Coordinates of C-alpha atoms in Angstrom, one line a residue:
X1 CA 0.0 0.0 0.0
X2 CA 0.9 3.5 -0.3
X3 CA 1.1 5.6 2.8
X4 CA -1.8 5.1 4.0
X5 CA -4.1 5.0 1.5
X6 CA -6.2 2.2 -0.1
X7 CA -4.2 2.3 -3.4
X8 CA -2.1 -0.7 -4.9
X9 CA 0.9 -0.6 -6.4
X10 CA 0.5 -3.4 -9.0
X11 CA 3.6 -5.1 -10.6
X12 CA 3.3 -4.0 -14.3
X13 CA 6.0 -3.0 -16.4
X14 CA 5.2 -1.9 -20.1
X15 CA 6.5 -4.3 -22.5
X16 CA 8.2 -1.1 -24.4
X17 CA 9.0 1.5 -22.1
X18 CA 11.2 4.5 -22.5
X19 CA 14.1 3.3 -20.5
X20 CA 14.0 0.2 -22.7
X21 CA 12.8 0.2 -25.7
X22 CA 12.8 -3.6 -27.9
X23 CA 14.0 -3.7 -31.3
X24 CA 11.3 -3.2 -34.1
X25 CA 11.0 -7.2 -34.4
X26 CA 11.4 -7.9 -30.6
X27 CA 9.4 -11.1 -29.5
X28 CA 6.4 -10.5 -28.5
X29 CA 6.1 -10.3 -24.2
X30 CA 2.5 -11.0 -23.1
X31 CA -0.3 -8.7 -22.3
X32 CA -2.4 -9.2 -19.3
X33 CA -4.5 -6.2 -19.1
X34 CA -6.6 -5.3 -16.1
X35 CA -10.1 -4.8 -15.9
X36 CA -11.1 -1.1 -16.3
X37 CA -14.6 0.5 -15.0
X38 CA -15.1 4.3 -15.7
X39 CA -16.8 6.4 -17.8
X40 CA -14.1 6.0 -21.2
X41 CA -14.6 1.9 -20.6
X42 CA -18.7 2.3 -20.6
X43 CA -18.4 4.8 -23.7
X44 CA -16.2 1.4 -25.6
X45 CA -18.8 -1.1 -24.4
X46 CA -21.5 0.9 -25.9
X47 CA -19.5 1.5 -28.9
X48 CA -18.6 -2.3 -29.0
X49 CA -22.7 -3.2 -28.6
X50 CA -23.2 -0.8 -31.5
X51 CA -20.9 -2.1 -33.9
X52 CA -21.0 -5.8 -33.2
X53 CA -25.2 -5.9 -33.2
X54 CA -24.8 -3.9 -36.5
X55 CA -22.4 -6.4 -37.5
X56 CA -23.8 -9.5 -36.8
X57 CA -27.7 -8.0 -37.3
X58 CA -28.2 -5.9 -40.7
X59 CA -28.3 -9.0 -43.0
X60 CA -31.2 -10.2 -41.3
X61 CA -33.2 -7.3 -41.5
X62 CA -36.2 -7.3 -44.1
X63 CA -37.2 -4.7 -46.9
X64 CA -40.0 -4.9 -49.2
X65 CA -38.9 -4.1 -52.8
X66 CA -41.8 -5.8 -54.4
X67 CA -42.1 -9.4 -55.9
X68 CA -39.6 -8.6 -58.7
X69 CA -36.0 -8.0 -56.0
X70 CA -34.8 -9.3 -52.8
X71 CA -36.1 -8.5 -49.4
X72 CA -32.7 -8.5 -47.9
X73 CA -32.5 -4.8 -46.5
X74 CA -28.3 -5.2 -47.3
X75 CA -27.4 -7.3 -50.1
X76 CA -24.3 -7.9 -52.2
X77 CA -25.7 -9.5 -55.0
X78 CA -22.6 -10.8 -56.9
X79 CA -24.6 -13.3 -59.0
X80 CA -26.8 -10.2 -60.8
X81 CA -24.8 -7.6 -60.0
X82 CA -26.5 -5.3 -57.9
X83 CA -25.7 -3.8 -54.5
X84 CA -29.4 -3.2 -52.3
X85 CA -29.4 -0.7 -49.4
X86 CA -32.4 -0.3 -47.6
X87 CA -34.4 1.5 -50.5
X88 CA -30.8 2.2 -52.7
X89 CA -30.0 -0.1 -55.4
X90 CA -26.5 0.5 -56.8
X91 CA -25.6 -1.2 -60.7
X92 CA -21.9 -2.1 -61.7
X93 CA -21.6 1.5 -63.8
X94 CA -22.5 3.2 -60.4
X95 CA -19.9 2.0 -58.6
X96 CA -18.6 5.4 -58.0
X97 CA -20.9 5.7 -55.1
X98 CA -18.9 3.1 -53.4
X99 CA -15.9 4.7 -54.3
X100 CA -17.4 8.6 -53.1
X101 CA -18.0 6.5 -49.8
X102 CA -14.7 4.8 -49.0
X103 CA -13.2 9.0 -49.6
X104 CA -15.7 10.0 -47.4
X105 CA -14.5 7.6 -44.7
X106 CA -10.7 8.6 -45.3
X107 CA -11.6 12.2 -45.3
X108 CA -14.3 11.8 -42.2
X109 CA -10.8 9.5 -40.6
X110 CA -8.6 12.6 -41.1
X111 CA -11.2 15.2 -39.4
X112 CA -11.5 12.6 -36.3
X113 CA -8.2 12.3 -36.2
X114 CA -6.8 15.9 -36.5
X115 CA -9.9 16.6 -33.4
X116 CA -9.9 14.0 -31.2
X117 CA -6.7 12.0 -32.2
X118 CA -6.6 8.0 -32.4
X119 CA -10.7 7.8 -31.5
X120 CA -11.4 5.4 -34.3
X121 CA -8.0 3.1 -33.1
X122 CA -9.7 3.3 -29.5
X123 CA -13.2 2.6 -30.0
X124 CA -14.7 1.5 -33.4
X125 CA -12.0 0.0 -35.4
X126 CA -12.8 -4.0 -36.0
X127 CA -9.5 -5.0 -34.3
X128 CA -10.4 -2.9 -31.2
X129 CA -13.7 -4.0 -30.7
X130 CA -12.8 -7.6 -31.7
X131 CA -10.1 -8.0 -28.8
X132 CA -12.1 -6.1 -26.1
X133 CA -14.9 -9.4 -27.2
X134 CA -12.4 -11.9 -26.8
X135 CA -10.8 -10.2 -23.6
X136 CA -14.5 -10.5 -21.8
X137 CA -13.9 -14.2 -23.0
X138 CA -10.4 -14.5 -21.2
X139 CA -11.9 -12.9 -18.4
X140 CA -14.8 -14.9 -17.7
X141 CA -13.1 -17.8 -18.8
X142 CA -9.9 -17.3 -16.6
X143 CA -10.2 -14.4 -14.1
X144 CA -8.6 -11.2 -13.9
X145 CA -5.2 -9.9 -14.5
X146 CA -3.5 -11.4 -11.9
X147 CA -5.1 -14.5 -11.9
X148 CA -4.6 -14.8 -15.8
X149 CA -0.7 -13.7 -14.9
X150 CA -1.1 -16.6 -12.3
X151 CA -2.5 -19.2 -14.6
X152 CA -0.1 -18.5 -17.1
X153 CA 3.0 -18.6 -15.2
X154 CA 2.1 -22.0 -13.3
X155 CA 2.2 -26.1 -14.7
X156 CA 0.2 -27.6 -16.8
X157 CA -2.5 -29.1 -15.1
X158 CA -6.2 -30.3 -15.8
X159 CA -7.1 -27.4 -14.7
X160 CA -5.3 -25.0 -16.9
X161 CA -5.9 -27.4 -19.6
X162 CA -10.0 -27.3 -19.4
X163 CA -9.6 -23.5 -19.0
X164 CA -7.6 -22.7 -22.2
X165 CA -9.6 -24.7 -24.3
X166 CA -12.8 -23.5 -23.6
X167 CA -11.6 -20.3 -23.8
X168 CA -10.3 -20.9 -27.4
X169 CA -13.3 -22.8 -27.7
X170 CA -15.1 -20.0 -27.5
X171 CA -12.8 -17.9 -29.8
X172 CA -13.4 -20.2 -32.2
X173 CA -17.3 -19.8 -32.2
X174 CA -16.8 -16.2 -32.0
X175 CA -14.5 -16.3 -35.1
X176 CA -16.7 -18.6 -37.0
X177 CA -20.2 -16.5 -36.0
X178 CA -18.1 -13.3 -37.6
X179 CA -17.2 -15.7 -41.0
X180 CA -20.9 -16.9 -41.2
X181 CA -22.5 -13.1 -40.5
X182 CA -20.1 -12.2 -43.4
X183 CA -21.2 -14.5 -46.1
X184 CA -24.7 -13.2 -45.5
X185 CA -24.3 -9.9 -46.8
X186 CA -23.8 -12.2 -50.1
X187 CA -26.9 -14.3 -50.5
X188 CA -30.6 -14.2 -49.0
X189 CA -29.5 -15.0 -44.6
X190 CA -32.1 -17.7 -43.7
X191 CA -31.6 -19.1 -46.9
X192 CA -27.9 -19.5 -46.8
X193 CA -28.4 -20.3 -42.9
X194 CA -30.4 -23.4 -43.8
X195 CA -27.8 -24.5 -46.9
X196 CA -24.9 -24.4 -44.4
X197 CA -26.3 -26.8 -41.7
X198 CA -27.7 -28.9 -44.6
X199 CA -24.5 -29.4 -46.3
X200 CA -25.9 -27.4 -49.7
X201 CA -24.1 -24.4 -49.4
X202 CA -21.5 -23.4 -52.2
X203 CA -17.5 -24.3 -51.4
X204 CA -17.1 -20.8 -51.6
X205 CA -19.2 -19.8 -48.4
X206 CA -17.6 -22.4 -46.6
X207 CA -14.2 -21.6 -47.5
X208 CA -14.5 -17.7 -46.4
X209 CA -16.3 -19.0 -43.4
X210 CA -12.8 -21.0 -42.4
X211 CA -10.5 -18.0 -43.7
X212 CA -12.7 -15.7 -41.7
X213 CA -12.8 -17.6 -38.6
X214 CA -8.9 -18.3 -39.0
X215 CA -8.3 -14.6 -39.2
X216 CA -10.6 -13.3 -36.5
X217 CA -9.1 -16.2 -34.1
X218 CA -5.3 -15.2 -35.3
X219 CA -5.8 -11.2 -34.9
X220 CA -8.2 -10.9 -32.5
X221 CA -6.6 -14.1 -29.5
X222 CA -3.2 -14.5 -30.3
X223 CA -1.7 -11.3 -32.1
X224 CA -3.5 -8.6 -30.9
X225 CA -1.4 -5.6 -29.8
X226 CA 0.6 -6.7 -32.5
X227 CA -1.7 -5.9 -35.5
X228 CA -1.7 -2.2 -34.7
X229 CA 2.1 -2.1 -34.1
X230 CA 3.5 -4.2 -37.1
X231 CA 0.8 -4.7 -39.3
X232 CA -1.7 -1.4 -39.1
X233 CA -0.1 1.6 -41.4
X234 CA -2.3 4.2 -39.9
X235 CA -0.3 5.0 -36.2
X236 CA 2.4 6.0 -38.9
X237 CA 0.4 8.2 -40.8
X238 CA -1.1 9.5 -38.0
X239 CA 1.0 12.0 -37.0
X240 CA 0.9 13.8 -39.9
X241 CA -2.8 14.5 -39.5
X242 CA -2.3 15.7 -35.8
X243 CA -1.1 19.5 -34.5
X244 CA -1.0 21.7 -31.3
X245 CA -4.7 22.0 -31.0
X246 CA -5.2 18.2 -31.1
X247 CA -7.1 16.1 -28.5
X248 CA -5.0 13.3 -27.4
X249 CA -4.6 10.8 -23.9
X250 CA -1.7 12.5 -22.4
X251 CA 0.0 12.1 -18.9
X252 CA 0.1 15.7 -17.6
X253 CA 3.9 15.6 -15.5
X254 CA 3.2 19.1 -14.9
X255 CA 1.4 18.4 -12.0
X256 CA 2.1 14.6 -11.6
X257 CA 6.1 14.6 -11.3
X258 CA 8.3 14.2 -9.2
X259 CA 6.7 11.5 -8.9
X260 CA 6.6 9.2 -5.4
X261 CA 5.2 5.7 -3.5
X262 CA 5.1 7.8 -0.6
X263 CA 4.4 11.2 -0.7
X264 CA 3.9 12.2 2.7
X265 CA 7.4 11.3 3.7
X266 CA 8.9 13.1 1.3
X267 CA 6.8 16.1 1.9
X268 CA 8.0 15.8 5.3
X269 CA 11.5 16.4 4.5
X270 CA 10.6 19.5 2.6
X271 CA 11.0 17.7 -0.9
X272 CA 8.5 18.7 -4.2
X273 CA 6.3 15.7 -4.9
X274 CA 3.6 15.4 -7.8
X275 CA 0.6 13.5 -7.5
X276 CA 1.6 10.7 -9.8
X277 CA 2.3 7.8 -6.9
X278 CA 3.6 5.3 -9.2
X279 CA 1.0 2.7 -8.7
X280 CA 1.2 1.2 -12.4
X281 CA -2.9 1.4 -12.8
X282 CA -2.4 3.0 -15.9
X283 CA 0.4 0.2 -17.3
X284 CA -1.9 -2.7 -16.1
X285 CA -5.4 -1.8 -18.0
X286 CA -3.6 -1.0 -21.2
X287 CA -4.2 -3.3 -23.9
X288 CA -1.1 -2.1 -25.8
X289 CA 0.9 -2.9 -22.7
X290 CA 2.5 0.6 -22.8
X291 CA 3.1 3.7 -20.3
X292 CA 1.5 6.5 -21.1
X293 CA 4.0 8.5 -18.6
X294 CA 6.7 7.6 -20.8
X295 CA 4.8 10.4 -24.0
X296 CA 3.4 9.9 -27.1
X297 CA 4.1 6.6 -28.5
X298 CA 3.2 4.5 -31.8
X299 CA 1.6 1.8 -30.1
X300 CA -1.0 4.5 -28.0
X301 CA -5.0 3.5 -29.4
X302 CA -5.8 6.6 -27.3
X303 CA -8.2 4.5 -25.8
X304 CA -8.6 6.2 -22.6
X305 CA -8.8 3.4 -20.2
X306 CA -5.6 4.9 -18.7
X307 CA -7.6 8.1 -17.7
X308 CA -10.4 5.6 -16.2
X309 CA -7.1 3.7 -13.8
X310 CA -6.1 6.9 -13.1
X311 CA -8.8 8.8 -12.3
X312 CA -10.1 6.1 -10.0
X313 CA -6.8 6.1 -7.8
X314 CA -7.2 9.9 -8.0
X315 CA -10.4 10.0 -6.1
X316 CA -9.1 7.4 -3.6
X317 CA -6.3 9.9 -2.7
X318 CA -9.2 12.8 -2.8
X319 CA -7.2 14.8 -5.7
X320 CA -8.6 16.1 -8.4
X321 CA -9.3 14.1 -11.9
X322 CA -7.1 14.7 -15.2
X323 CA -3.4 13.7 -13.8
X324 CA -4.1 11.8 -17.2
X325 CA -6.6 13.3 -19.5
X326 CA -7.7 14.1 -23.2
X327 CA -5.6 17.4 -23.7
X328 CA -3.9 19.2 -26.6
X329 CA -0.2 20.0 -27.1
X330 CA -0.7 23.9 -26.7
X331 CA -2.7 23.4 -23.4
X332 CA 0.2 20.9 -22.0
X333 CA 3.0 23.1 -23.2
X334 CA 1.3 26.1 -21.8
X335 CA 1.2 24.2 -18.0
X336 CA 4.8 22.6 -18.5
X337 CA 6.1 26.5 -18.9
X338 CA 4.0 27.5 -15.9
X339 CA 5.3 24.1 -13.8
X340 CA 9.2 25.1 -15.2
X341 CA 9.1 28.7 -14.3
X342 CA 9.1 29.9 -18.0
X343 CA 11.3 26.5 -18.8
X344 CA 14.1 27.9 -15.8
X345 CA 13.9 24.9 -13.6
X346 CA 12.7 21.2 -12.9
X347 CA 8.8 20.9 -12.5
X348 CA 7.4 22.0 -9.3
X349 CA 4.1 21.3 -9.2
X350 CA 3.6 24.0 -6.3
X351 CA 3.8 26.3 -9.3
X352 CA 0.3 25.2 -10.5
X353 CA -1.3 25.5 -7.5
X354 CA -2.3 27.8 -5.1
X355 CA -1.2 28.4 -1.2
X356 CA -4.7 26.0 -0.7
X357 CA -4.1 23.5 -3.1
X358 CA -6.5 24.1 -5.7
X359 CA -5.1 24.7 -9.5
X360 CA -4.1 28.4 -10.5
X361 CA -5.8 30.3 -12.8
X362 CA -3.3 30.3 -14.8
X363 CA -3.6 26.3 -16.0
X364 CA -4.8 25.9 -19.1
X365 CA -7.9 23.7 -19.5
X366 CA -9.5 22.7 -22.6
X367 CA -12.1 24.1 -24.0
X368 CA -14.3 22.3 -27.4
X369 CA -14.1 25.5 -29.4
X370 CA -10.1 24.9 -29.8
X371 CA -10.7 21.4 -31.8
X372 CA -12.7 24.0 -34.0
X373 CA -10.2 25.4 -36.7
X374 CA -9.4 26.1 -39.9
X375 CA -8.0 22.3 -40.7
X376 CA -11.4 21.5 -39.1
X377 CA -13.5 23.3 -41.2
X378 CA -11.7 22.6 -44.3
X379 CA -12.0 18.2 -43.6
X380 CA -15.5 19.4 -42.6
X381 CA -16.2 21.5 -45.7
X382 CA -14.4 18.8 -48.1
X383 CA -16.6 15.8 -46.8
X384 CA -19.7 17.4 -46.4
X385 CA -19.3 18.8 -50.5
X386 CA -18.8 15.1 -50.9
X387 CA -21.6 13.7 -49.5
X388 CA -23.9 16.5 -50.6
X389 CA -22.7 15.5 -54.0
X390 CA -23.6 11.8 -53.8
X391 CA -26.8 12.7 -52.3
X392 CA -27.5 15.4 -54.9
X393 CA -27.2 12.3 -58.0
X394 CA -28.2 9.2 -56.4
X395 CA -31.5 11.4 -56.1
X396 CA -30.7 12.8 -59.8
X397 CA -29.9 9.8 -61.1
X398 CA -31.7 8.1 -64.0
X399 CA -33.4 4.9 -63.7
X400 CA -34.1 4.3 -67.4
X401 CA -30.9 3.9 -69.4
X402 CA -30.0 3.6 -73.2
X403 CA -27.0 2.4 -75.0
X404 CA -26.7 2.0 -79.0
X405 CA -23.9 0.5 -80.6
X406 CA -23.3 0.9 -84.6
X407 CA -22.5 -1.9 -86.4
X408 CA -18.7 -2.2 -87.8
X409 CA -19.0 -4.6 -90.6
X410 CA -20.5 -3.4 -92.8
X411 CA -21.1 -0.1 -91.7
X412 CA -24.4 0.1 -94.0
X413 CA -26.4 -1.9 -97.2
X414 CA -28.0 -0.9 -100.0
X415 CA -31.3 -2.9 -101.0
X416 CA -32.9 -3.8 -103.6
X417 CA -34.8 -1.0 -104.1
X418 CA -32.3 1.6 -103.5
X419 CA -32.3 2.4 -100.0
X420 CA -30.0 2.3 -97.5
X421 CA -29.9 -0.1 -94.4
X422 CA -27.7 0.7 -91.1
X423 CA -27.5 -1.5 -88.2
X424 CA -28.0 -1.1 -84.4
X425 CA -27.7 -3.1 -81.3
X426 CA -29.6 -0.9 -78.7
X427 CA -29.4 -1.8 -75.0
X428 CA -32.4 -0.7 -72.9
X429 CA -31.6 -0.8 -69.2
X430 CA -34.2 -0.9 -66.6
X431 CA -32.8 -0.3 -63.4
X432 CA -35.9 -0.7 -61.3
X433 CA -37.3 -3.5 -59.9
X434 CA -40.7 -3.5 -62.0
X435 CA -41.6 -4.6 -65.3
X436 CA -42.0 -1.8 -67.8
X437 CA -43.2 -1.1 -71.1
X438 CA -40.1 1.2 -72.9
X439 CA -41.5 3.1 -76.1
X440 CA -38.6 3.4 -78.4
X441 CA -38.7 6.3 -80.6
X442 CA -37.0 7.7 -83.3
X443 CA -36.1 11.2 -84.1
X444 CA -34.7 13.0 -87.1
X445 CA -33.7 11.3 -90.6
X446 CA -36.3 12.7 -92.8
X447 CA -38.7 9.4 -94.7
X448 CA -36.6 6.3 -92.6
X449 CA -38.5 4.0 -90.7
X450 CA -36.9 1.0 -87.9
X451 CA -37.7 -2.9 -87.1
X452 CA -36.6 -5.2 -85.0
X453 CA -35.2 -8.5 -85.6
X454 CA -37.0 -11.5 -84.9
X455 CA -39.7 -9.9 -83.5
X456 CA -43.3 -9.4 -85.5
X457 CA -43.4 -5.3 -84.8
X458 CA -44.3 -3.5 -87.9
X459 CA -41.3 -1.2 -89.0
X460 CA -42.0 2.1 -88.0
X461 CA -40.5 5.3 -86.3
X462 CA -41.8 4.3 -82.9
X463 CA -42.7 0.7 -81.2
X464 CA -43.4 -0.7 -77.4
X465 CA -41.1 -2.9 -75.8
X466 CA -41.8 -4.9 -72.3
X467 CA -38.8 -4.9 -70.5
X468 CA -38.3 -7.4 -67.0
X469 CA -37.2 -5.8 -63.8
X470 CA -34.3 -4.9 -62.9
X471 CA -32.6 -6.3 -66.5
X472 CA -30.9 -5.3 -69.2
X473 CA -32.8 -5.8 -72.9
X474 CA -31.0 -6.1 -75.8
X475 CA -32.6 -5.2 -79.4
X476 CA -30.9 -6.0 -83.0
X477 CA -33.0 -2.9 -84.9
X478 CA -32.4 -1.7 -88.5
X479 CA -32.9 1.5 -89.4
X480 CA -34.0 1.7 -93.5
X481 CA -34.0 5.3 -95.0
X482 CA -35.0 5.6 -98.9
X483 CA -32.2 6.9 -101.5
X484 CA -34.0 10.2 -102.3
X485 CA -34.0 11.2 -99.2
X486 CA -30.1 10.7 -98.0
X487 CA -28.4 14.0 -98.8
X488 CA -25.0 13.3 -97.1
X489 CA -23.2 10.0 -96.4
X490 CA -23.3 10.4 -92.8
X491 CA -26.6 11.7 -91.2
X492 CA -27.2 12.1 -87.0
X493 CA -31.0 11.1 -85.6
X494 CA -31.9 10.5 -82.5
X495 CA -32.9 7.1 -80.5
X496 CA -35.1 8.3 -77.4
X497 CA -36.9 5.6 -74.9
X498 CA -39.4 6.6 -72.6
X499 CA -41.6 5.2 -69.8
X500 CA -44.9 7.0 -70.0
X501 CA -46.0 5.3 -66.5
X502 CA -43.1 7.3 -64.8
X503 CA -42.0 9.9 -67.2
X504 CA -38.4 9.0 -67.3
X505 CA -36.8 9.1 -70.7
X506 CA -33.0 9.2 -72.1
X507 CA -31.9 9.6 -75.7
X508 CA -29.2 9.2 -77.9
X509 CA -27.5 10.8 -80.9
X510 CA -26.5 7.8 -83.7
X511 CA -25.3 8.2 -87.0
X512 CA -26.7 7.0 -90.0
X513 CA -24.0 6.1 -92.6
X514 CA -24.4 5.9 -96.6
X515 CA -22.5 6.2 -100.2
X516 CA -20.8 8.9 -100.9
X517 CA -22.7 10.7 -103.8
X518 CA -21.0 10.6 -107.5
X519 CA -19.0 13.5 -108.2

């Protein structure tokens, strides 16, 4: 114990701490990290609810697109082609949408973390919330840190046996439940669900099943830690997105050093003393194994359980909150020259305080209006012109589309009679998922008149067409115009479709090819 106080000094040393820091391919030491409870680890198990139920739910909701398209509310359907959200249906050619979502999530990544740091390392990102699910495993399986530290260190025994393979038992399940909830974003869920336990499903789901469950098993139970440090490229890249005014987890020395496991003592002998006590909360609940004392590091999620450990001993010594806290680098750098003297001498933390032991009003504390800057505004300006501009043509967009290709070889005939035959393949694409009737039209080139091949409508400028939902039709037309009425060998008319039910239309400009005239 320390003095006299109800705070434990627990036996943790980071696995990379300043005074000795491992090689960049050092083996890996184990982490055994504590149990946390405070308001940062009830903010990640609400985050971790969120994302898993989202996770392991969304393909097994419902939504009614009619008789003629899948009720799967999220679908990835490879086999046709077609993404389904909710009411959004997105075709191959639109696959820009995806693409104006994944810079949306960069950009929205580099506004979180230029505000509020390493927030997505710390609570949302799938390795995160995957190893804080298996943790609760370890922990119900084998007890808490020390009895984990305890299990681990002792013989093999029945035991320890039965222990570690349920709890990889469990891993397993977990790894193969997030394998089988992926494969249902691909096919129709209780469909799929009834193929796998029959034996009916394809090879392929049951292969990314095992890769899947492999993966989850490998990242989220044995690497861990080590998938951020080695394998993740943003901590490296984060820096460069970070400045003065952004939030980070940050062990404030101004006020905690020097220092001591026994302050009273050493305030007895007339000696400086921070309100750091050394008790190594902060080490033992970090799932990177790290010491936030020692600075900034690579490995930091920013994950805050640090600030819970802390905090907690904090209000067992009755001292105020924050010795580690969310703070920015001008705040901290504005306190350090306070607790210096202007930079003139060691830390003191008497500097910061008054004669009755509350902080001057000189500290610097933060304040939300100091995230907001120009950087900000600008990641906030540049994602919101993004979205507004997917919004703005997904609702634009047209559902009726037309395609006409020329034919190469030859590029027209001349009949019997004299006049002059081109030929078309035009592509009608209805991108809804209801039958329609498409009236193809044709405008322009004076006297010519079209048909369709192998199909009994009359030639004419203008015929009906059914088209099936949510399909593409192809048409073989010719379009015949008599020789007194060409007057150059290349002529432009337009093919325009049109749904009269909905109004939507599209058009496009073809060119009608003949002979040269004599000279």
């Amino acid at each position: 114990m320390l003095d006299k106080t109800q705070v434990e000094r627990l036996e943790a040393e980071a696995v990379n701490s300043a005074k000795t820091r491992q090689p960049l391919y050092a083996a890996r030491k184990k982490i055994f990290p504590k149990r946390a409870s405070g308001n940062f680890r009830r903010f990640k198990w609400l985050v971790m609810a969120i994302t898993l139920g989202i996770y392991y739910l969304t393909p097994w909701l419902r939504w009614d697109r009619g008789p003629f398209a899948p009720d799967q509310a999220v679908l990835l359907d490879v086999a046709n082609r077609r993404f389904y959200f909710f009411f959004i249906e997105i075709w191959p050619q639109e696959f820009f949408y995806v693409a104006g979502l994944l810079v949306m999530a960069g950009v929205g990544l580099f506004l979180i973390t230029s505000t509020v740091g390493r927030a997505w390392c710390g609570y949302a990102c799938p390795q995160t919330v995957w190893v804080d699910l298996f943790l609760v495993v370890e922990r119900a399986v084998e007890g808490d840190r020390n009895a984990r530290m305890k299990l681990d260190a002792g013989p093999w025994t029945a035991r320890k046996l039965m222990l570690r393979l349920s709890k990889h038992a469990v891993w397993l399940v977990i790894g193969a439940a997030t394998g089988g909830a992926w494969i249902f974003y691909f096919a129709d869920a209780p469909t799929l669900m009834g193929e796998l336990f029959t034996g009916t499903a394809a090879p392929v789901a049951y292969i990314t099943i095992a890769v899947l469950t492999a993966t989850t098993y490998t990242f989220g139970g044995l690497m861990r830690e080590q998938v951020c440090t080695y394998m993740c490229p943003w901590p490296r890249i984060q820096a460069a997105m970070l400045d003065e005014n952004s939030l980070t987890v940050t062990y404030n020395d101004w006020r905690g050093e020097p220092r001591s496991r026994h302050a009273k003592k050493v305030q007895a002998i007339g000696q400086s003393v921070g309100d750091c006590v050394d008790c190594n909360a902060c080490v033992a609940v970090c799932p990177m194994g790290i010491d936030i004392r020692d600075g900034q590091q690579l490995e930091c999620i920013t994950c805050a359980l640090c600030i819970d450990a802390c905090d907690g001993v904090m209000d067992k010594l009755g001292k105020e909150r924050g010795l580690i806290s969310y703070a920015t680098l001008s705040d901290y750098n504005a306190n350090m020259m306070l607790a210096t003297a202007g930079g003139s001498s060691s830390i003191n933390p008497s500097l910061v305080r008054t004669a009755v032991g509350t902080f001057s009003d000189q500290v610097a504390h933060f304040h939300i209006r100091k995230i907001f800057r120009p950087r900000t505004y600008v990641y906030m300006g540049l994602w919101s012109l993004i979205g507004l501009g997917l919004l703005y043509s997904l609702l634009t967009r047209d559902r009726l589309e037309l395609n006409v290709l020329h034919d190469r070889n030859p590029q027209f005939v001349t009949l019997s009679d004299g006049s002059i035959r081109n030929g078309y393949t035009v592509k009608l694409l209805n991108m809804i998922p209801e039958p329609r009737t498409i009236v193809v039209t044709m405008e322009g080139l004076e006297g010519a008149d079209m048909v369709v091949v192998g199909d009994d409508i009359p030639a004419g400028r203008s015929f009906a067409i059914p088209v099936e939902p949510d399909r593409l039709k192809t048409l073989k037309v010719f379009v015949r115009q008599p020789a007194d009425q060409i007057h150059a060998p290349a002529q432009t008319f337009k093919f325009r479709v049109e749904d009269r039910a909905s109004f939507e239309s599209n058009e496009y400009t073809a060119t009608f090819n003949a002979p040269e005239a004599p000279k």
